[in-house]
PDB file of C-alpha atoms in Angstrom:
ATOM      1  CA  UNK L  10     -42.323  33.934 -36.810  1.00  0.00           C
ATOM      2  CA  UNK L  11     -42.500  30.769 -34.726  1.00  0.00           C
ATOM      3  CA  UNK L  12     -44.311  28.950 -37.526  1.00  0.00           C
ATOM      4  CA  UNK L  13     -41.483  29.888 -39.950  1.00  0.00           C
ATOM      5  CA  UNK L  14     -38.810  28.649 -37.467  1.00  0.00           C
ATOM      6  CA  UNK L  15     -40.804  25.391 -37.019  1.00  0.00           C
ATOM      7  CA  UNK L  16     -41.095  24.825 -40.750  1.00  0.00           C
ATOM      8  CA  UNK L  17     -37.411  25.565 -41.224  1.00  0.00           C
ATOM      9  CA  UNK L  18     -36.514  23.119 -38.388  1.00  0.00           C
ATOM     10  CA  UNK L  19     -38.695  20.410 -39.799  1.00  0.00           C
ATOM     11  CA  UNK L  20     -37.224  21.005 -43.380  1.00  0.00           C
ATOM     12  CA  UNK L  21     -33.624  20.667 -41.909  1.00  0.00           C
ATOM     13  CA  UNK L  22     -34.567  17.376 -40.225  1.00  0.00           C
ATOM     14  CA  UNK L  23     -36.114  15.995 -43.420  1.00  0.00           C
ATOM     15  CA  UNK L  24     -33.218  17.162 -45.592  1.00  0.00           C
ATOM     16  CA  UNK L  25     -30.763  15.368 -43.162  1.00  0.00           C
ATOM     17  CA  UNK L  26     -32.827  12.220 -43.113  1.00  0.00           C
ATOM     18  CA  UNK L  27     -32.864  12.197 -47.008  1.00  0.00           C
ATOM     19  CA  UNK L  28     -29.130  13.008 -47.110  1.00  0.00           C
ATOM     20  CA  UNK L  29     -28.295  10.007 -44.775  1.00  0.00           C
ATOM     21  CA  UNK L  30     -30.496   7.654 -46.875  1.00  0.00           C
ATOM     22  CA  UNK L  31     -28.907   9.062 -50.054  1.00  0.00           C
ATOM     23  CA  UNK L  32     -25.495   8.229 -48.567  1.00  0.00           C
ATOM     24  CA  UNK L  33     -26.194   4.487 -48.373  1.00  0.00           C
ATOM     25  CA  UNK L  34     -26.343   4.326 -52.177  1.00  0.00           C
ATOM     26  CA  UNK L  35     -24.244   7.296 -53.388  1.00  0.00           C
ATOM     27  CA  UNK L  36     -21.082   9.259 -52.518  1.00  0.00           C
ATOM     28  CA  UNK L  37     -21.554  12.900 -51.646  1.00  0.00           C
ATOM     29  CA  UNK L  38     -21.875  15.242 -54.626  1.00  0.00           C
ATOM     30  CA  UNK L  39     -19.512  17.599 -52.823  1.00  0.00           C
ATOM     31  CA  UNK L  40     -18.408  18.239 -49.220  1.00  0.00           C
ATOM     32  CA  UNK L  41     -17.467  21.384 -47.361  1.00  0.00           C
ATOM     33  CA  UNK L  42     -13.888  20.268 -47.152  1.00  0.00           C
ATOM     34  CA  UNK L  43     -13.724  19.737 -50.905  1.00  0.00           C
ATOM     35  CA  UNK L  44     -15.166  23.177 -51.440  1.00  0.00           C
ATOM     36  CA  UNK L  45     -12.528  24.553 -49.091  1.00  0.00           C
ATOM     37  CA  UNK L  46      -9.746  22.735 -51.117  1.00  0.00           C
ATOM     38  CA  UNK L  47     -11.201  24.042 -54.453  1.00  0.00           C
ATOM     39  CA  UNK L  48     -11.146  27.638 -53.136  1.00  0.00           C
ATOM     40  CA  UNK L  49      -7.716  27.348 -51.602  1.00  0.00           C
ATOM     41  CA  UNK L  50      -5.806  25.440 -54.366  1.00  0.00           C
ATOM     42  CA  UNK L  51      -7.962  26.121 -57.363  1.00  0.00           C
ATOM     43  CA  UNK L  52      -8.485  22.475 -58.160  1.00  0.00           C
ATOM     44  CA  UNK L  53     -10.564  19.478 -57.123  1.00  0.00           C
ATOM     45  CA  UNK L  54      -9.039  16.221 -58.133  1.00  0.00           C
ATOM     46  CA  UNK L  55     -11.504  13.486 -57.181  1.00  0.00           C
ATOM     47  CA  UNK L  56     -12.655  10.207 -58.715  1.00  0.00           C
ATOM     48  CA  UNK L  57     -15.156   8.247 -56.767  1.00  0.00           C
ATOM     49  CA  UNK L  58     -14.829   4.412 -57.096  1.00  0.00           C
ATOM     50  CA  UNK L  59     -16.672   1.373 -55.613  1.00  0.00           C
ATOM     51  CA  UNK L  60     -15.666  -0.487 -52.533  1.00  0.00           C
ATOM     52  CA  UNK L  61     -14.466  -3.482 -54.611  1.00  0.00           C
ATOM     53  CA  UNK L  62     -12.404  -1.249 -56.921  1.00  0.00           C
ATOM     54  CA  UNK L  63     -10.356   0.068 -54.055  1.00  0.00           C
ATOM     55  CA  UNK L  64      -8.348  -3.036 -53.587  1.00  0.00           C
ATOM     56  CA  UNK L  65      -7.354  -4.598 -50.208  1.00  0.00           C
ATOM     57  CA  UNK L  66      -4.017  -2.823 -49.569  1.00  0.00           C
ATOM     58  CA  UNK L  67      -5.369   0.698 -49.103  1.00  0.00           C
ATOM     59  CA  UNK L  68      -8.154  -0.544 -46.763  1.00  0.00           C
ATOM     60  CA  UNK L  69      -5.732  -2.389 -44.613  1.00  0.00           C
ATOM     61  CA  UNK L  70      -3.350   0.482 -44.672  1.00  0.00           C
ATOM     62  CA  UNK L  71      -5.728   3.137 -43.485  1.00  0.00           C
ATOM     63  CA  UNK L  72      -7.387   0.875 -40.853  1.00  0.00           C
ATOM     64  CA  UNK L  73      -3.878   0.017 -39.593  1.00  0.00           C
ATOM     65  CA  UNK L  74      -2.985   3.661 -39.376  1.00  0.00           C
ATOM     66  CA  UNK L  75      -6.250   5.212 -38.287  1.00  0.00           C
ATOM     67  CA  UNK L  76      -8.542   2.855 -36.504  1.00  0.00           C
ATOM     68  CA  UNK L  77      -7.535  -0.754 -35.958  1.00  0.00           C
ATOM     69  CA  UNK L  78     -10.792  -1.614 -34.117  1.00  0.00           C
ATOM     70  CA  UNK L  79     -12.968  -0.289 -37.001  1.00  0.00           C
ATOM     71  CA  UNK L  80     -14.783  -3.583 -37.591  1.00  0.00           C
ATOM     72  CA  UNK L  81     -15.465  -4.181 -33.986  1.00  0.00           C
ATOM     73  CA  UNK L  82     -16.396  -0.882 -32.345  1.00  0.00           C
ATOM     74  CA  UNK L  83     -19.683   1.020 -32.437  1.00  0.00           C
ATOM     75  CA  UNK L  84     -18.408   4.109 -34.019  1.00  0.00           C
ATOM     76  CA  UNK L  85     -16.298   5.225 -31.016  1.00  0.00           C
ATOM     77  CA  UNK L  86     -13.015   3.938 -29.637  1.00  0.00           C
ATOM     78  CA  UNK L  87     -13.349   5.064 -25.980  1.00  0.00           C
ATOM     79  CA  UNK L  88      -9.903   3.928 -24.936  1.00  0.00           C
ATOM     80  CA  UNK L  89      -8.329   6.042 -27.770  1.00  0.00           C
ATOM     81  CA  UNK L  90     -10.435   9.020 -26.853  1.00  0.00           C
ATOM     82  CA  UNK L  91      -9.366   8.745 -23.224  1.00  0.00           C
ATOM     83  CA  UNK L  92      -5.725   8.544 -24.342  1.00  0.00           C
ATOM     84  CA  UNK L  93      -6.081  11.488 -26.581  1.00  0.00           C
ATOM     85  CA  UNK L  94      -7.729  13.594 -23.844  1.00  0.00           C
ATOM     86  CA  UNK L  95      -4.947  12.726 -21.282  1.00  0.00           C
ATOM     87  CA  UNK L  96      -2.139  13.597 -23.770  1.00  0.00           C
ATOM     88  CA  UNK L  97      -3.883  16.855 -24.903  1.00  0.00           C
ATOM     89  CA  UNK L  98      -4.369  17.884 -21.250  1.00  0.00           C
ATOM     90  CA  UNK L  99      -0.753  17.118 -20.550  1.00  0.00           C
ATOM     91  CA  UNK L 100       0.503  19.174 -23.473  1.00  0.00           C
ATOM     92  CA  UNK L 101      -2.045  21.985 -23.006  1.00  0.00           C
ATOM     93  CA  UNK L 102      -3.144  21.787 -26.655  1.00  0.00           C
ATOM     94  CA  UNK L 103      -4.552  19.292 -29.162  1.00  0.00           C
ATOM     95  CA  UNK L 104      -1.611  17.039 -30.213  1.00  0.00           C
ATOM     96  CA  UNK L 105      -3.459  13.893 -30.717  1.00  0.00           C
ATOM     97  CA  UNK L 106      -6.901  12.920 -32.016  1.00  0.00           C
ATOM     98  CA  UNK L 107      -9.129   9.978 -30.985  1.00  0.00           C
ATOM     99  CA  UNK L 108     -11.499   9.977 -33.809  1.00  0.00           C
ATOM    100  CA  UNK L 109     -12.384   6.650 -35.483  1.00  0.00           C
ATOM    101  CA  UNK L 110     -12.839   6.225 -39.211  1.00  0.00           C
ATOM    102  CA  UNK L 111     -16.541   6.448 -38.630  1.00  0.00           C
ATOM    103  CA  UNK L 112     -16.245   9.813 -36.829  1.00  0.00           C
ATOM    104  CA  UNK L 113     -13.940  11.166 -39.626  1.00  0.00           C
ATOM    105  CA  UNK L 114     -16.503   9.954 -42.240  1.00  0.00           C
ATOM    106  CA  UNK L 115     -19.324  11.756 -40.423  1.00  0.00           C
ATOM    107  CA  UNK L 116     -17.161  14.976 -40.355  1.00  0.00           C
ATOM    108  CA  UNK L 117     -15.948  14.666 -43.907  1.00  0.00           C
ATOM    109  CA  UNK L 118     -19.358  13.886 -45.507  1.00  0.00           C
ATOM    110  CA  UNK L 119     -21.779  15.977 -43.519  1.00  0.00           C
ATOM    111  CA  UNK L 120     -19.887  18.606 -41.612  1.00  0.00           C
ATOM    112  CA  UNK L 121     -16.962  21.077 -41.841  1.00  0.00           C
ATOM    113  CA  UNK L 122     -13.390  21.105 -40.466  1.00  0.00           C
ATOM    114  CA  UNK L 123     -12.795  22.705 -37.057  1.00  0.00           C
ATOM    115  CA  UNK L 124     -12.694  22.054 -33.300  1.00  0.00           C
ATOM    116  CA  UNK L 125     -15.853  23.748 -32.141  1.00  0.00           C
ATOM    117  CA  UNK L 126     -18.184  21.923 -29.602  1.00  0.00           C
ATOM    118  CA  UNK L 127     -21.094  22.320 -31.938  1.00  0.00           C
ATOM    119  CA  UNK L 128     -19.260  20.546 -34.788  1.00  0.00           C
ATOM    120  CA  UNK L 129     -18.130  17.849 -32.442  1.00  0.00           C
ATOM    121  CA  UNK L 130     -21.573  17.286 -31.071  1.00  0.00           C
ATOM    122  CA  UNK L 131     -23.074  17.042 -34.514  1.00  0.00           C
ATOM    123  CA  UNK L 132     -20.197  14.650 -35.467  1.00  0.00           C
ATOM    124  CA  UNK L 133     -21.302  12.314 -32.546  1.00  0.00           C
ATOM    125  CA  UNK L 134     -24.897  12.317 -33.788  1.00  0.00           C
ATOM    126  CA  UNK L 135     -23.974  11.587 -37.418  1.00  0.00           C
ATOM    127  CA  UNK L 136     -21.525   8.864 -36.417  1.00  0.00           C
ATOM    128  CA  UNK L 137     -24.155   7.082 -34.362  1.00  0.00           C
ATOM    129  CA  UNK L 138     -26.643   7.297 -37.270  1.00  0.00           C
ATOM    130  CA  UNK L 139     -24.348   6.082 -40.079  1.00  0.00           C
ATOM    131  CA  UNK L 140     -23.127   3.153 -37.866  1.00  0.00           C
ATOM    132  CA  UNK L 141     -26.692   2.026 -37.551  1.00  0.00           C
ATOM    133  CA  UNK L 142     -27.892   2.741 -41.077  1.00  0.00           C
ATOM    134  CA  UNK L 143     -24.858   2.514 -43.391  1.00  0.00           C
ATOM    135  CA  UNK L 144     -22.760  -0.289 -41.977  1.00  0.00           C
ATOM    136  CA  UNK L 145     -19.019  -0.762 -42.118  1.00  0.00           C
ATOM    137  CA  UNK L 146     -18.457  -1.306 -45.835  1.00  0.00           C
ATOM    138  CA  UNK L 147     -20.377   1.764 -46.801  1.00  0.00           C
ATOM    139  CA  UNK L 148     -18.691   3.904 -44.093  1.00  0.00           C
ATOM    140  CA  UNK L 149     -15.209   2.811 -45.297  1.00  0.00           C
ATOM    141  CA  UNK L 150     -16.132   3.415 -48.934  1.00  0.00           C
ATOM    142  CA  UNK L 151     -17.276   6.940 -48.256  1.00  0.00           C
ATOM    143  CA  UNK L 152     -14.284   7.599 -46.067  1.00  0.00           C
ATOM    144  CA  UNK L 153     -11.837   6.493 -48.754  1.00  0.00           C
ATOM    145  CA  UNK L 154     -13.700   8.423 -51.452  1.00  0.00           C
ATOM    146  CA  UNK L 155     -14.022  11.738 -49.505  1.00  0.00           C
ATOM    147  CA  UNK L 156     -10.986  12.117 -47.329  1.00  0.00           C
ATOM    148  CA  UNK L 157      -8.428  14.771 -48.231  1.00  0.00           C
ATOM    149  CA  UNK L 158      -5.169  13.156 -49.454  1.00  0.00           C
ATOM    150  CA  UNK L 159      -3.267  16.167 -50.748  1.00  0.00           C
ATOM    151  CA  UNK L 160      -3.526  19.757 -51.861  1.00  0.00           C
ATOM    152  CA  UNK L 161      -6.889  19.649 -53.719  1.00  0.00           C
ATOM    153  CA  UNK L 162      -6.792  15.905 -53.867  1.00  0.00           C
ATOM    154  CA  UNK L 163      -9.610  13.871 -52.436  1.00  0.00           C
ATOM    155  CA  UNK L 164     -10.237  10.202 -52.288  1.00  0.00           C
ATOM    156  CA  UNK L 165      -7.965   7.198 -52.672  1.00  0.00           C
ATOM    157  CA  UNK L 166      -8.351   6.907 -56.509  1.00  0.00           C
ATOM    158  CA  UNK L 167      -7.295  10.509 -57.122  1.00  0.00           C
ATOM    159  CA  UNK L 168      -4.429  10.119 -54.573  1.00  0.00           C
ATOM    160  CA  UNK L 169      -3.214   6.876 -56.158  1.00  0.00           C
ATOM    161  CA  UNK L 170      -3.222   8.547 -59.610  1.00  0.00           C
ATOM    162  CA  UNK L 171      -1.569  11.670 -58.162  1.00  0.00           C
ATOM    163  CA  UNK L 172       1.241  10.007 -56.305  1.00  0.00           C
ATOM    164  CA  UNK L 173       1.743   6.813 -58.342  1.00  0.00           C
ATOM    165  CA  UNK L 174       0.004   7.067 -61.721  1.00  0.00           C
ATOM    166  CA  UNK L 175      -2.092   3.927 -61.159  1.00  0.00           C
ATOM    167  CA  UNK L 176      -5.455   2.777 -59.965  1.00  0.00           C
ATOM    168  CA  UNK L 177      -6.040   2.321 -56.295  1.00  0.00           C
ATOM    169  CA  UNK L 178      -6.644  -1.359 -56.687  1.00  0.00           C
ATOM    170  CA  UNK L 179      -3.111  -1.719 -58.085  1.00  0.00           C
ATOM    171  CA  UNK L 180      -1.282  -0.077 -55.185  1.00  0.00           C
ATOM    172  CA  UNK L 181       1.315  -2.220 -53.599  1.00  0.00           C
ATOM    173  CA  UNK L 182       1.459  -2.794 -49.925  1.00  0.00           C
ATOM    174  CA  UNK L 183       4.249  -0.142 -49.477  1.00  0.00           C
ATOM    175  CA  UNK L 184       2.453   2.420 -51.713  1.00  0.00           C
ATOM    176  CA  UNK L 185      -0.728   2.018 -49.769  1.00  0.00           C
ATOM    177  CA  UNK L 186       1.118   2.408 -46.519  1.00  0.00           C
ATOM    178  CA  UNK L 187       2.757   5.615 -47.682  1.00  0.00           C
ATOM    179  CA  UNK L 188      -0.510   7.162 -48.599  1.00  0.00           C
ATOM    180  CA  UNK L 189      -1.890   6.156 -45.092  1.00  0.00           C
ATOM    181  CA  UNK L 190       1.281   7.592 -43.581  1.00  0.00           C
ATOM    182  CA  UNK L 191       0.590  11.180 -44.695  1.00  0.00           C
ATOM    183  CA  UNK L 192      -3.133  11.077 -43.833  1.00  0.00           C
ATOM    184  CA  UNK L 193      -2.916  13.138 -40.630  1.00  0.00           C
ATOM    185  CA  UNK L 194      -1.608  16.174 -42.635  1.00  0.00           C
ATOM    186  CA  UNK L 195      -1.689  15.425 -46.303  1.00  0.00           C
ATOM    187  CA  UNK L 196      -1.463  19.091 -47.205  1.00  0.00           C
ATOM    188  CA  UNK L 197       1.939  19.227 -45.507  1.00  0.00           C
ATOM    189  CA  UNK L 198       3.447  15.797 -45.816  1.00  0.00           C
ATOM    190  CA  UNK L 199       4.530  14.183 -49.080  1.00  0.00           C
ATOM    191  CA  UNK L 200       5.146  10.352 -49.426  1.00  0.00           C
ATOM    192  CA  UNK L 201       7.732  11.073 -52.194  1.00  0.00           C
ATOM    193  CA  UNK L 202       9.814  13.306 -49.864  1.00  0.00           C
ATOM    194  CA  UNK L 203       9.386  11.646 -46.443  1.00  0.00           C
ATOM    195  CA  UNK L 204      11.017  12.767 -43.172  1.00  0.00           C
ATOM    196  CA  UNK L 205      12.667  10.351 -40.774  1.00  0.00           C
ATOM    197  CA  UNK L 206       9.540  10.407 -38.723  1.00  0.00           C
ATOM    198  CA  UNK L 207       7.354   9.434 -41.777  1.00  0.00           C
ATOM    199  CA  UNK L 208       9.732   6.660 -42.629  1.00  0.00           C
ATOM    200  CA  UNK L 209       9.384   5.189 -39.134  1.00  0.00           C
ATOM    201  CA  UNK L 210       5.611   5.485 -39.249  1.00  0.00           C
ATOM    202  CA  UNK L 211       5.548   3.855 -42.705  1.00  0.00           C
ATOM    203  CA  UNK L 212       7.377   0.835 -41.365  1.00  0.00           C
ATOM    204  CA  UNK L 213       4.968   0.652 -38.418  1.00  0.00           C
ATOM    205  CA  UNK L 214       1.953   0.720 -40.709  1.00  0.00           C
ATOM    206  CA  UNK L 215       3.492  -1.978 -42.895  1.00  0.00           C
ATOM    207  CA  UNK L 216       3.850  -4.273 -39.863  1.00  0.00           C
ATOM    208  CA  UNK L 217       0.329  -3.451 -38.570  1.00  0.00           C
ATOM    209  CA  UNK L 218      -1.215  -4.245 -41.894  1.00  0.00           C
ATOM    210  CA  UNK L 219      -0.283  -7.908 -41.339  1.00  0.00           C
ATOM    211  CA  UNK L 220      -2.670  -7.975 -38.444  1.00  0.00           C
ATOM    212  CA  UNK L 221      -5.698  -6.428 -40.342  1.00  0.00           C
ATOM    213  CA  UNK L 222      -8.386  -8.842 -41.599  1.00  0.00           C
ATOM    214  CA  UNK L 223     -10.866  -7.323 -43.946  1.00  0.00           C
ATOM    215  CA  UNK L 224     -14.526  -8.398 -43.387  1.00  0.00           C
TER     216      UNK L 224
END
């Protein structure tokens, strides 16, 4: 029995190593989140594109919205994590997340949705690994290709076609900002039917985009 457990453990380690290396060159064939979307909505709209084909506006928009220190941190924004913890403790529930784009990428590519300590611990490990092995451009490309951006819609190219009938590289600054605006809850929010809160956030993202310099 112990030998079987040991072999299984070694197999899982090797499989994870190969998966991480695979991720340097290729987008994930499918993710747990995408499977969930397919089951729930009966569709999987997804079109992986290269980093260069994404265009600058959407990169600036999501960095401005989600993680303005993306190019300078080591995968974790400790100040944001501290702020999130304090706000959540004050409210008595999770009302704010402190995850970086790197952490979200680790979760979206390798793991599943949820707030368990096991998932969060694995997220930390994967975030550390991809920061060391993949680098920022690969992380941002995987993030923009795998993130959920609507009901059964994944990745920036599919989202751009779904909302604006155009390639991601042709998104205007405002259009890119609208997509970034709904990212916290893309299954609920709609950039074509924004609430006053979303309009305010869209304007904030537009202003913040002016401060983002792509590497």
